[in-house]
PDB file of C-alpha atoms in Angstrom:
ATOM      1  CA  UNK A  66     -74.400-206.492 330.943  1.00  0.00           C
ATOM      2  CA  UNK A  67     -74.475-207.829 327.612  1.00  0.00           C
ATOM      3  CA  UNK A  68     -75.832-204.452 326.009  1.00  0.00           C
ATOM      4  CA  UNK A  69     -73.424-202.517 327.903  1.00  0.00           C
ATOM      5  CA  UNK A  70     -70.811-204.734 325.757  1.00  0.00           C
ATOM      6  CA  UNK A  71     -72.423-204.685 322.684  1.00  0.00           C
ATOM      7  CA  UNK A  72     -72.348-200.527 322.925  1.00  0.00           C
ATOM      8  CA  UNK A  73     -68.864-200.475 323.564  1.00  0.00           C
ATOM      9  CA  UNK A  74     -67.948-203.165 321.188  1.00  0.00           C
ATOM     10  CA  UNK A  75     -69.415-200.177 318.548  1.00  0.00           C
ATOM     11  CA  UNK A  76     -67.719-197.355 320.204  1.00  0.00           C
ATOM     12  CA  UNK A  77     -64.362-199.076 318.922  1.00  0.00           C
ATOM     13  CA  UNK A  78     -65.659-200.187 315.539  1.00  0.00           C
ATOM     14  CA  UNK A  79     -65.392-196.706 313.545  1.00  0.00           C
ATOM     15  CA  UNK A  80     -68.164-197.595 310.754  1.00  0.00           C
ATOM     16  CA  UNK A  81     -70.658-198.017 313.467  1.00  0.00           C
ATOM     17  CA  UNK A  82     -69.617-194.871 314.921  1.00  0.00           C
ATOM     18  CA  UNK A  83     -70.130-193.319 311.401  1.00  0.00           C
ATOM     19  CA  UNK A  84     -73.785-195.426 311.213  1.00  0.00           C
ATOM     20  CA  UNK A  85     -74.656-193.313 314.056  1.00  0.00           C
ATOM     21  CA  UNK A  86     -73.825-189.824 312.204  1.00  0.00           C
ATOM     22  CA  UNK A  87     -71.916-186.779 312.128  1.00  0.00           C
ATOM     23  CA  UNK A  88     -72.537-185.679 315.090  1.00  0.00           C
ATOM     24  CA  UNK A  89     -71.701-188.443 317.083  1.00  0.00           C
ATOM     25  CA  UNK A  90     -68.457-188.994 314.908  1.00  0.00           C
ATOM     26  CA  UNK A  91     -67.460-185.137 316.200  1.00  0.00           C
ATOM     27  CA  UNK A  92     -68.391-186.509 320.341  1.00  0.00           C
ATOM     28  CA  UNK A  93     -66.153-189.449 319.770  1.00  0.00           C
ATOM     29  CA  UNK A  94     -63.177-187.510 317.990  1.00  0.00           C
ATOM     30  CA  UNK A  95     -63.608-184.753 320.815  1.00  0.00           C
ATOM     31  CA  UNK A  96     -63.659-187.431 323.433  1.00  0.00           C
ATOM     32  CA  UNK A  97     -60.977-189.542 322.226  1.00  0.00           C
ATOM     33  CA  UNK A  98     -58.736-186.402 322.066  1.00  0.00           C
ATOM     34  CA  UNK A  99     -59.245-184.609 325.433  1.00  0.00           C
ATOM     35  CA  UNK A 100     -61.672-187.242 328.167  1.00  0.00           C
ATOM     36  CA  UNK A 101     -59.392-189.231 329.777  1.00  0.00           C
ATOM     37  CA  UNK A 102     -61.720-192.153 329.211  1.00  0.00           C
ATOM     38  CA  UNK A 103     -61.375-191.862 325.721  1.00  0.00           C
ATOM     39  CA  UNK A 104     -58.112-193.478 325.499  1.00  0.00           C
ATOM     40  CA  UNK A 105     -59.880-196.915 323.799  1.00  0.00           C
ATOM     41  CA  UNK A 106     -61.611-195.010 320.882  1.00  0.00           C
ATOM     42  CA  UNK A 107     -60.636-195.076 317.515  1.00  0.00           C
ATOM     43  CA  UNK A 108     -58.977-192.561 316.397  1.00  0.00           C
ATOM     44  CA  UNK A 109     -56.595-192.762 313.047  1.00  0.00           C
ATOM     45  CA  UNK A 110     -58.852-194.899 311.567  1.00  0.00           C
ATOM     46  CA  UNK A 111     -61.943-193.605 311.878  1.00  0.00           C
ATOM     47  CA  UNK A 112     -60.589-190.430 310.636  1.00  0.00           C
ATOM     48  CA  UNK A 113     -59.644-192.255 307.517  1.00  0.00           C
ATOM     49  CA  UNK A 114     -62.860-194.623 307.292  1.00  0.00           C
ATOM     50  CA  UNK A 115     -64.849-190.989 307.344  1.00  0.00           C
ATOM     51  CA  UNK A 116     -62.579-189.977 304.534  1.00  0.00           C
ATOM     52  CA  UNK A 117     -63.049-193.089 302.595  1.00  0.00           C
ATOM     53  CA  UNK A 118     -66.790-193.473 303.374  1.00  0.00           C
ATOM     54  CA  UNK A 119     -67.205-189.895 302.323  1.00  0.00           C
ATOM     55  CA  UNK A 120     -65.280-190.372 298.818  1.00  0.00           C
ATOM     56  CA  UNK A 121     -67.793-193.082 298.324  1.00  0.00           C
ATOM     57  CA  UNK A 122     -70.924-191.671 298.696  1.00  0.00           C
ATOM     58  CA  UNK A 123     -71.610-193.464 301.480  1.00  0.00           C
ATOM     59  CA  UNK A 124     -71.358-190.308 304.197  1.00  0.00           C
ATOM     60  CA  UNK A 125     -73.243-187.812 303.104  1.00  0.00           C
ATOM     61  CA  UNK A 126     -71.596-184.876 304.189  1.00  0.00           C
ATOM     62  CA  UNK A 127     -68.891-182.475 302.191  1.00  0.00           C
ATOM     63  CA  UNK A 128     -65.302-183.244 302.638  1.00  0.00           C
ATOM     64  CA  UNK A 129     -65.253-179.624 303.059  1.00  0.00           C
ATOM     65  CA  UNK A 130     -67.442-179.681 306.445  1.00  0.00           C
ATOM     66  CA  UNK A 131     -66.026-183.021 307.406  1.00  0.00           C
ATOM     67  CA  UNK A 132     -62.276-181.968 307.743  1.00  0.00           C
ATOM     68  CA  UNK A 133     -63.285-178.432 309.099  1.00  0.00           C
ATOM     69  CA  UNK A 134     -65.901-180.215 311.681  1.00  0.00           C
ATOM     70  CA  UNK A 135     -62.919-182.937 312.814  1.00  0.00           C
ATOM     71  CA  UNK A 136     -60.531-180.485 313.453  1.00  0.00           C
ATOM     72  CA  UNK A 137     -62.751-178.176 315.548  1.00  0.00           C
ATOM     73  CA  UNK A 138     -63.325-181.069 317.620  1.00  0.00           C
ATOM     74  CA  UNK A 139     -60.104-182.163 318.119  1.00  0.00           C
ATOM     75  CA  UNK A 140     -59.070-178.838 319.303  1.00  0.00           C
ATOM     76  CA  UNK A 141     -61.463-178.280 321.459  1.00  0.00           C
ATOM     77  CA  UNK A 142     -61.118-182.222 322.669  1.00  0.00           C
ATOM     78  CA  UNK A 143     -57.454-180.973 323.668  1.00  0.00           C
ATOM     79  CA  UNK A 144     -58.383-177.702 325.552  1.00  0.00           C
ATOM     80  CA  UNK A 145     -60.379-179.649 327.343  1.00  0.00           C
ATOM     81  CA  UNK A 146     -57.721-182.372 328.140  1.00  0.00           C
ATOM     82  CA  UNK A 147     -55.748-179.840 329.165  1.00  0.00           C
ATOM     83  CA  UNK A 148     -58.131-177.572 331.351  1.00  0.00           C
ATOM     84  CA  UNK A 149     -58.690-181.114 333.102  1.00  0.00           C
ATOM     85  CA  UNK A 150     -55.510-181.918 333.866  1.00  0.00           C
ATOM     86  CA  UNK A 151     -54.712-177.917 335.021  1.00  0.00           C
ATOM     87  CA  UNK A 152     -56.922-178.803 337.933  1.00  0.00           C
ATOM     88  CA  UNK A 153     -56.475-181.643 339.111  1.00  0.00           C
ATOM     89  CA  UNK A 154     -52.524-181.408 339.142  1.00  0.00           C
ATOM     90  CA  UNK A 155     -50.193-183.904 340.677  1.00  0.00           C
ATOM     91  CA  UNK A 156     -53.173-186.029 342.063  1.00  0.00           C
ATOM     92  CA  UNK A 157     -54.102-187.390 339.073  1.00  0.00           C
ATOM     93  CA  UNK A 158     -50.851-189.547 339.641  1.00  0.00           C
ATOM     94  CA  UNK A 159     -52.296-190.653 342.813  1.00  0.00           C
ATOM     95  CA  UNK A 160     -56.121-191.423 341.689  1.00  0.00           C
ATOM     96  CA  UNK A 161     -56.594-195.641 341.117  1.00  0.00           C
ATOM     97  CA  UNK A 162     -56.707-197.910 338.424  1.00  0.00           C
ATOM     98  CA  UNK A 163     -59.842-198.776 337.498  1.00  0.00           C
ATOM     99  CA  UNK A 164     -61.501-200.179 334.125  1.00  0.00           C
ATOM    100  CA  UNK A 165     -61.755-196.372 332.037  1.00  0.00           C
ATOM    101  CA  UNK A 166     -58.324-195.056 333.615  1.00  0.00           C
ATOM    102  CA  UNK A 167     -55.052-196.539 333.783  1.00  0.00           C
ATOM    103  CA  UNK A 168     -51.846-194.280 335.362  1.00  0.00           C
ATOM    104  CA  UNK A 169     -49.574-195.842 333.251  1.00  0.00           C
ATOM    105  CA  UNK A 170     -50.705-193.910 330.245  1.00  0.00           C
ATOM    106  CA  UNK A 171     -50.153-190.985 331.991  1.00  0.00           C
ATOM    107  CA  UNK A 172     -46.305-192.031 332.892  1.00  0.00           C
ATOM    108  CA  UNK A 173     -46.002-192.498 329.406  1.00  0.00           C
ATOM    109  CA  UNK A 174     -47.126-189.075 328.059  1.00  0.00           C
ATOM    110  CA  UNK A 175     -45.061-187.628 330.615  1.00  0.00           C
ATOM    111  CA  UNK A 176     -41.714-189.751 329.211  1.00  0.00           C
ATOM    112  CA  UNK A 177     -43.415-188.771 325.618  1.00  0.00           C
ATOM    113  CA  UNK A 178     -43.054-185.111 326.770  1.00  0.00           C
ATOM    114  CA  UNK A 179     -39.977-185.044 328.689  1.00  0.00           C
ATOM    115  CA  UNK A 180     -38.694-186.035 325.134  1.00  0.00           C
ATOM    116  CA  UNK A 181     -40.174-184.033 322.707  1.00  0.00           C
ATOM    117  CA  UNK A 182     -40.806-181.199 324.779  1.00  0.00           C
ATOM    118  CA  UNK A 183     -43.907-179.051 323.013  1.00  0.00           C
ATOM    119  CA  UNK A 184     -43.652-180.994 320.241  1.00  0.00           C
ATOM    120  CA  UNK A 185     -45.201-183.661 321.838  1.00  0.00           C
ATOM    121  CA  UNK A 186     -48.718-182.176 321.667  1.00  0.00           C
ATOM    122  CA  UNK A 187     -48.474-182.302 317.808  1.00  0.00           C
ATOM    123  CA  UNK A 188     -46.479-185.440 317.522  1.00  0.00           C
ATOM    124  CA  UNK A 189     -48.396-187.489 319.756  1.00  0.00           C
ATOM    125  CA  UNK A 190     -51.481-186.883 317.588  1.00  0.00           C
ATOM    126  CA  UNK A 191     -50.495-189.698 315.699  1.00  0.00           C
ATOM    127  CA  UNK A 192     -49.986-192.247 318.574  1.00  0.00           C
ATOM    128  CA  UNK A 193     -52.809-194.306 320.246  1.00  0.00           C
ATOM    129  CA  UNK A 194     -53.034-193.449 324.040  1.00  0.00           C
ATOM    130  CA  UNK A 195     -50.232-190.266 323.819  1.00  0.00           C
ATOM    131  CA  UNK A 196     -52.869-188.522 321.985  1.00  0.00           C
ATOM    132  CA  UNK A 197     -55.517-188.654 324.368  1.00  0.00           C
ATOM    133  CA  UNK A 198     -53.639-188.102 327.718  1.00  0.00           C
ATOM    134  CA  UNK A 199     -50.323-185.587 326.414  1.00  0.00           C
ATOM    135  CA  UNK A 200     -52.847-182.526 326.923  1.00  0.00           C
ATOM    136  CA  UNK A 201     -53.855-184.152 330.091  1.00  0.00           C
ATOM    137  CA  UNK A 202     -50.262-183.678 331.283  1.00  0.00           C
ATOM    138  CA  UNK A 203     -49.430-180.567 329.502  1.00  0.00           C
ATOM    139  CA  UNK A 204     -51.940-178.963 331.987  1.00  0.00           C
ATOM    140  CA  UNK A 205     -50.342-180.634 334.551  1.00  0.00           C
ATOM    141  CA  UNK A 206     -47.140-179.150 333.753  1.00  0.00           C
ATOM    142  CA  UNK A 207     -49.374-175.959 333.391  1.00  0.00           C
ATOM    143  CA  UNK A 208     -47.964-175.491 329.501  1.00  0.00           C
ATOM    144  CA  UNK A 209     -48.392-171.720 328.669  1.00  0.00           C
ATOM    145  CA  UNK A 210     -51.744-171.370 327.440  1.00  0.00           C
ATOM    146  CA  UNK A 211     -50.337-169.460 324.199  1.00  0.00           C
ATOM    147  CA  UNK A 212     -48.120-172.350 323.619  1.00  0.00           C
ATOM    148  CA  UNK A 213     -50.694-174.934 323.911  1.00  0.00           C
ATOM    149  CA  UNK A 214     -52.612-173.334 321.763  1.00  0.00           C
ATOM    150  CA  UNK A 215     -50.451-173.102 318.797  1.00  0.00           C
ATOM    151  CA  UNK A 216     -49.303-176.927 319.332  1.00  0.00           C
ATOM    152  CA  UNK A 217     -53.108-177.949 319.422  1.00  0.00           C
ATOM    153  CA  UNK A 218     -54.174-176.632 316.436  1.00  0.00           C
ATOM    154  CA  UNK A 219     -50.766-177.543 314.720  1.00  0.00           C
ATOM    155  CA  UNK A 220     -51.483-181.307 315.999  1.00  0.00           C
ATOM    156  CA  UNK A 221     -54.522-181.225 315.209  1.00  0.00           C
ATOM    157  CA  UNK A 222     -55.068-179.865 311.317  1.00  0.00           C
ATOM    158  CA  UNK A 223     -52.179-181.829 310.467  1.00  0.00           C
ATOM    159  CA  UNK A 224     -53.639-185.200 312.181  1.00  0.00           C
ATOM    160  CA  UNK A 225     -57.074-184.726 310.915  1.00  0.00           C
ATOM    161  CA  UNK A 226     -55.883-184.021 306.660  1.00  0.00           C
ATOM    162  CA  UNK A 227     -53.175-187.291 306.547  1.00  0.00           C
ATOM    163  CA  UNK A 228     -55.946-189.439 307.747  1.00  0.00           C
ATOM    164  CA  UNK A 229     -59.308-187.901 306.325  1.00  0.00           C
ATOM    165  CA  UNK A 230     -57.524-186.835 303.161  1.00  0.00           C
ATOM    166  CA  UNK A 231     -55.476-189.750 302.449  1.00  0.00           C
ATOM    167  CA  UNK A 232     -58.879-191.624 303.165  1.00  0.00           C
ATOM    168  CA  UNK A 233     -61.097-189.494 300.434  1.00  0.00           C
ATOM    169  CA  UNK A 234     -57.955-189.378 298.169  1.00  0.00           C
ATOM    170  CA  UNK A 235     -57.939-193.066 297.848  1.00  0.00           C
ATOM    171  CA  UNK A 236     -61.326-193.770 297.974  1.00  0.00           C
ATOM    172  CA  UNK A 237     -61.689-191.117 295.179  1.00  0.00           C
ATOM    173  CA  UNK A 238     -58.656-192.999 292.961  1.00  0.00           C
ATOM    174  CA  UNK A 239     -59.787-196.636 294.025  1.00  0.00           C
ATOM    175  CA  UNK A 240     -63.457-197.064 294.669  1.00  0.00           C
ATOM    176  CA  UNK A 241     -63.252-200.351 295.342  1.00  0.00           C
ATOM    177  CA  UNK A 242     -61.131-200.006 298.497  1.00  0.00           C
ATOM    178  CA  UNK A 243     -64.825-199.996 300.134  1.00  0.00           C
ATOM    179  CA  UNK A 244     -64.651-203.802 299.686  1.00  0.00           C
ATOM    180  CA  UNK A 245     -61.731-204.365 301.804  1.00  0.00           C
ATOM    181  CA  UNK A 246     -62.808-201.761 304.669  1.00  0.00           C
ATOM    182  CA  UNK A 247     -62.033-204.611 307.108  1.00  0.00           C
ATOM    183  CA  UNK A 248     -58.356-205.334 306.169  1.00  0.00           C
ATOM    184  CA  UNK A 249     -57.622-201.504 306.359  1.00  0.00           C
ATOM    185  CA  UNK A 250     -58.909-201.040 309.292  1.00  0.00           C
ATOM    186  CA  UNK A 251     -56.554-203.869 310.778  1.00  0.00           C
ATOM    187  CA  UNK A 252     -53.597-202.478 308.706  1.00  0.00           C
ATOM    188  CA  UNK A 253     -54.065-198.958 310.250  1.00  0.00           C
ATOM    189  CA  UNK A 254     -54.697-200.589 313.936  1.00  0.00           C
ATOM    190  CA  UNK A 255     -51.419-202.554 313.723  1.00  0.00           C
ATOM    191  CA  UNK A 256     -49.558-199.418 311.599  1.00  0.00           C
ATOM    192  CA  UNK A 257     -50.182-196.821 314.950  1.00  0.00           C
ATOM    193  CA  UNK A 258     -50.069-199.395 317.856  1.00  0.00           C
ATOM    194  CA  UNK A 259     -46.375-200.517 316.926  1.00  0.00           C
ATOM    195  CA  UNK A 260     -44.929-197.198 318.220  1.00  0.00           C
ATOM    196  CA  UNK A 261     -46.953-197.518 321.409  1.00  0.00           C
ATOM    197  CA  UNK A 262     -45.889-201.120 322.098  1.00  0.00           C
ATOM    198  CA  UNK A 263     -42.486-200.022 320.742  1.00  0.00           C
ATOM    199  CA  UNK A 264     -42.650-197.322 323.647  1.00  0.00           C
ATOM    200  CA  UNK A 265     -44.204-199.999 325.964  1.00  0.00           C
ATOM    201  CA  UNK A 266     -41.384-202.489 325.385  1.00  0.00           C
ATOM    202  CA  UNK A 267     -38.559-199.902 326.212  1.00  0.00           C
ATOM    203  CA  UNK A 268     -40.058-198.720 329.419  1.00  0.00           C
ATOM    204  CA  UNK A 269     -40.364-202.166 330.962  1.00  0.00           C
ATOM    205  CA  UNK A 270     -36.611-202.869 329.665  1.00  0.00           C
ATOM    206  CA  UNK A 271     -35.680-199.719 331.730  1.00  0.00           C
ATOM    207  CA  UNK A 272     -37.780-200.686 334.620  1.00  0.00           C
ATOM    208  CA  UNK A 273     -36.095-204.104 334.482  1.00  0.00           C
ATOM    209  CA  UNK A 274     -32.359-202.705 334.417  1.00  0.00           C
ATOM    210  CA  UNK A 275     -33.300-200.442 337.353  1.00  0.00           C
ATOM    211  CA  UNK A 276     -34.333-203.336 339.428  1.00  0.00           C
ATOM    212  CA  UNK A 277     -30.880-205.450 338.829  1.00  0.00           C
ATOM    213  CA  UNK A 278     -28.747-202.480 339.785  1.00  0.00           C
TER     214      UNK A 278
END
């Protein structure tokens, strides 16, 4: 039990994700972006501690190849998010909780959604949770496929340059950002989770005003 800990304790640290190479930086992105178990991976910043680490030297691999690689993986992490969601409907909303799904997250995508419309699947890129399950309910909502498509790799290339770019393009100006790779990575954890809890917040407000009426 205390391996099985210690493995996911590294799935949510992004330089240990890194440590364990390209490849398996690609499975995470993918999974974080399309499995609905994904939802507790990093995602903004490991996309900007690959940038940085990159910059430095310290991932070998061309930024070139790294943004290109990201982005395939995101988009395909979507398509499958939203094949996955395509068939299994309306029950999703009925399957349990249990430790690697929670139905509230898809309640919010769907308020995310009902919002923003199609703009949610490019939007919600940039928000912890959304990103992971809006393609889930897009298929749900059985999205046209052409639509989809041109949301998901809209999302996507734009999600995948602010953080990996902005993460090479400081690392390249400041070098010795690599010295305080723990304080970013709390910056850009509390940065992206405000909107969610933001979101949280107002949906138990609602909640709470339905029940006095």
């Amino acid at each position: 039990m205390d391996s099985f800990w210690e493995h996911l304790q590294n799935l949510t640290d992004a330089r240990s994700i890194i440590s364990l190479g390209f490849f398996f930086l690609l499975v995470v992105v993918f999974a974080e972006t399309g499995l609905f178990f994904g939802f507790f991976l990093p995602g903004d910043y490991l996309l900007f501690m690959s940038g940085l680490l990159c910059s430095t030297g310290r991932f070998d691999i061309s930024i070139y190849t790294l943004v290109l690689s990201l982005i395939a993986a995101g988009i395909l992490g979507n398509y499958t998010g939203y094949w996955f969601g395509y068939r299994t409907g309306p029950a999703l909303f009925n399957k349990s909780n249990s430790f690697f799904f929670k139905k509230h997250h898809i309640v919010i995508a769907q308020e995310f959604y009902a919002k923003h419309g199609g703009k949610a699947l490019v939007l919600g890129r940039f928000f912890p949770i959304i990103r992971t399950f809006a393609p889930i309910f897009a298929g749900v909502v059985k999205v046209d496929i052409k639509k989809f498509t041109l949301y998901n790799f809209m999302g996507c290339i734009a999600w995948v340059c602010t953080f990996t770019l902005s993460g090479y393009f400081l690392g390249r100006r400041y070098p010795q950002l690599k010295e305080y790779i723990e304080y970013i990575v709390i910056g850009l954890i509390i940065v992206t989770s405000v909107p969610l809890v933001y979101a949280l917040y107002r949906r138990n407000q609602r909640n709470r005003y339905k029940e006095l009426k």
